[in-house]
């Protein structure tokens, strides 16, 4: 695909709101780097949308535990979906698949007039291992071609802006899980970017895995509820992972390569106060083997891997205005021709590559 064609594709894929947000905030980047700015209070009508479904015990369990905490009162009903209000947080409950109820942020805005600043989905996690786990991750299927049908929601060639809270909440979740004696039984981990539903606002999933036995665990549900409660500052403390109030670390990790649980990327994220953008596993980077010649330039390697990287990078930039987005490669997960093609493409796109030491 040519650069011009790729640019046209991105214009269609990226939400107008995300593009506008990135452009609007980028004009103040230079000033914000040189002049300290005090944190501003949240704008009136700017809310966090927490979404749960009654069909999933790992979703409604944490939602019920969260609603048992102080300060909630009934909110408006939206298209037969009930809601609850606590400060600037809106908890929305529906009875459909968590990965297929698209555009809930836009639908909330249209119904209430409140602008959705971020979306947090509560969900179950499934895995072939059946091991207990607490996970967080961004969403999207940026590697799919137009016309392909996503298996678990979303739309081809799309990725939601990653919620900036992902990294800080992963670290907070490890602390909460340990204090509730859930570890080492439960593994606390990242997952890579995958599935839907379609959103335009910065989004993350928080999940309990990996079988019905664990989905229904009340101690796990309580830990996730506490993560949301503390993470959003509902208990009166400072919210955790608010990018707009970040005054120091501005490095954002864009993970490229590796397995579903991104172990090499997670090592860096846990050791440093690094912000987390999209995380692309090997299966989200389809690359056609160029044959025995093992072409040395990226244009010779087919597949949608270039599209996936570019869409993930642009969505990450939109979520972290003024941030320094650095691509981190899981080098050992690639063959040499794959690694060379990816590094060449990153250079062509002016996407900086970071080594582990660059994120300190």
mmCIF file of C-alpha atoms in Angstrom, residues 46 53 85 87 94-95 105 128 145 153 159 199 217 220 231 240 265 292 300 302 307 313 342:
data_model
loop_
_atom_site.group_PDB
_atom_site.id
_atom_site.type_symbol
_atom_site.label_atom_id
_atom_site.label_comp_id
_atom_site.label_asym_id
_atom_site.label_seq_id
_atom_site.Cartn_x
_atom_site.Cartn_y
_atom_site.Cartn_z
ATOM 1 C CA UNK A 46 -17.060 15.829 30.929
ATOM 2 C CA UNK A 53 -23.332 -6.112 31.102
ATOM 3 C CA UNK A 85 -24.155 8.608 38.755
ATOM 4 C CA UNK A 87 -19.550 12.701 40.765
ATOM 5 C CA UNK A 94 -26.963 -3.240 29.500
ATOM 6 C CA UNK A 95 -27.914 -6.838 28.767
ATOM 7 C CA UNK A 105 -19.812 7.025 24.203
ATOM 8 C CA UNK A 128 -7.067 -21.777 26.953
ATOM 9 C CA UNK A 145 -8.699 -5.616 6.046
ATOM 10 C CA UNK A 153 -16.550 -6.813 17.754
ATOM 11 C CA UNK A 159 -8.337 1.051 17.118
ATOM 12 C CA UNK A 199 -15.645 3.647 20.631
ATOM 13 C CA UNK A 217 -15.349 -14.804 42.623
ATOM 14 C CA UNK A 220 -11.915 -10.663 42.532
ATOM 15 C CA UNK A 231 -8.443 4.878 40.209
ATOM 16 C CA UNK A 240 -4.750 7.538 39.215
ATOM 17 C CA UNK A 265 6.595 -4.817 27.219
ATOM 18 C CA UNK A 292 14.208 -16.918 -0.136
ATOM 19 C CA UNK A 300 8.539 -5.797 -0.358
ATOM 20 C CA UNK A 302 3.072 -7.775 2.100
ATOM 21 C CA UNK A 307 -1.664 -0.532 8.505
ATOM 22 C CA UNK A 313 0.464 4.864 16.474
ATOM 23 C CA UNK A 342 9.366 -3.168 10.745
#
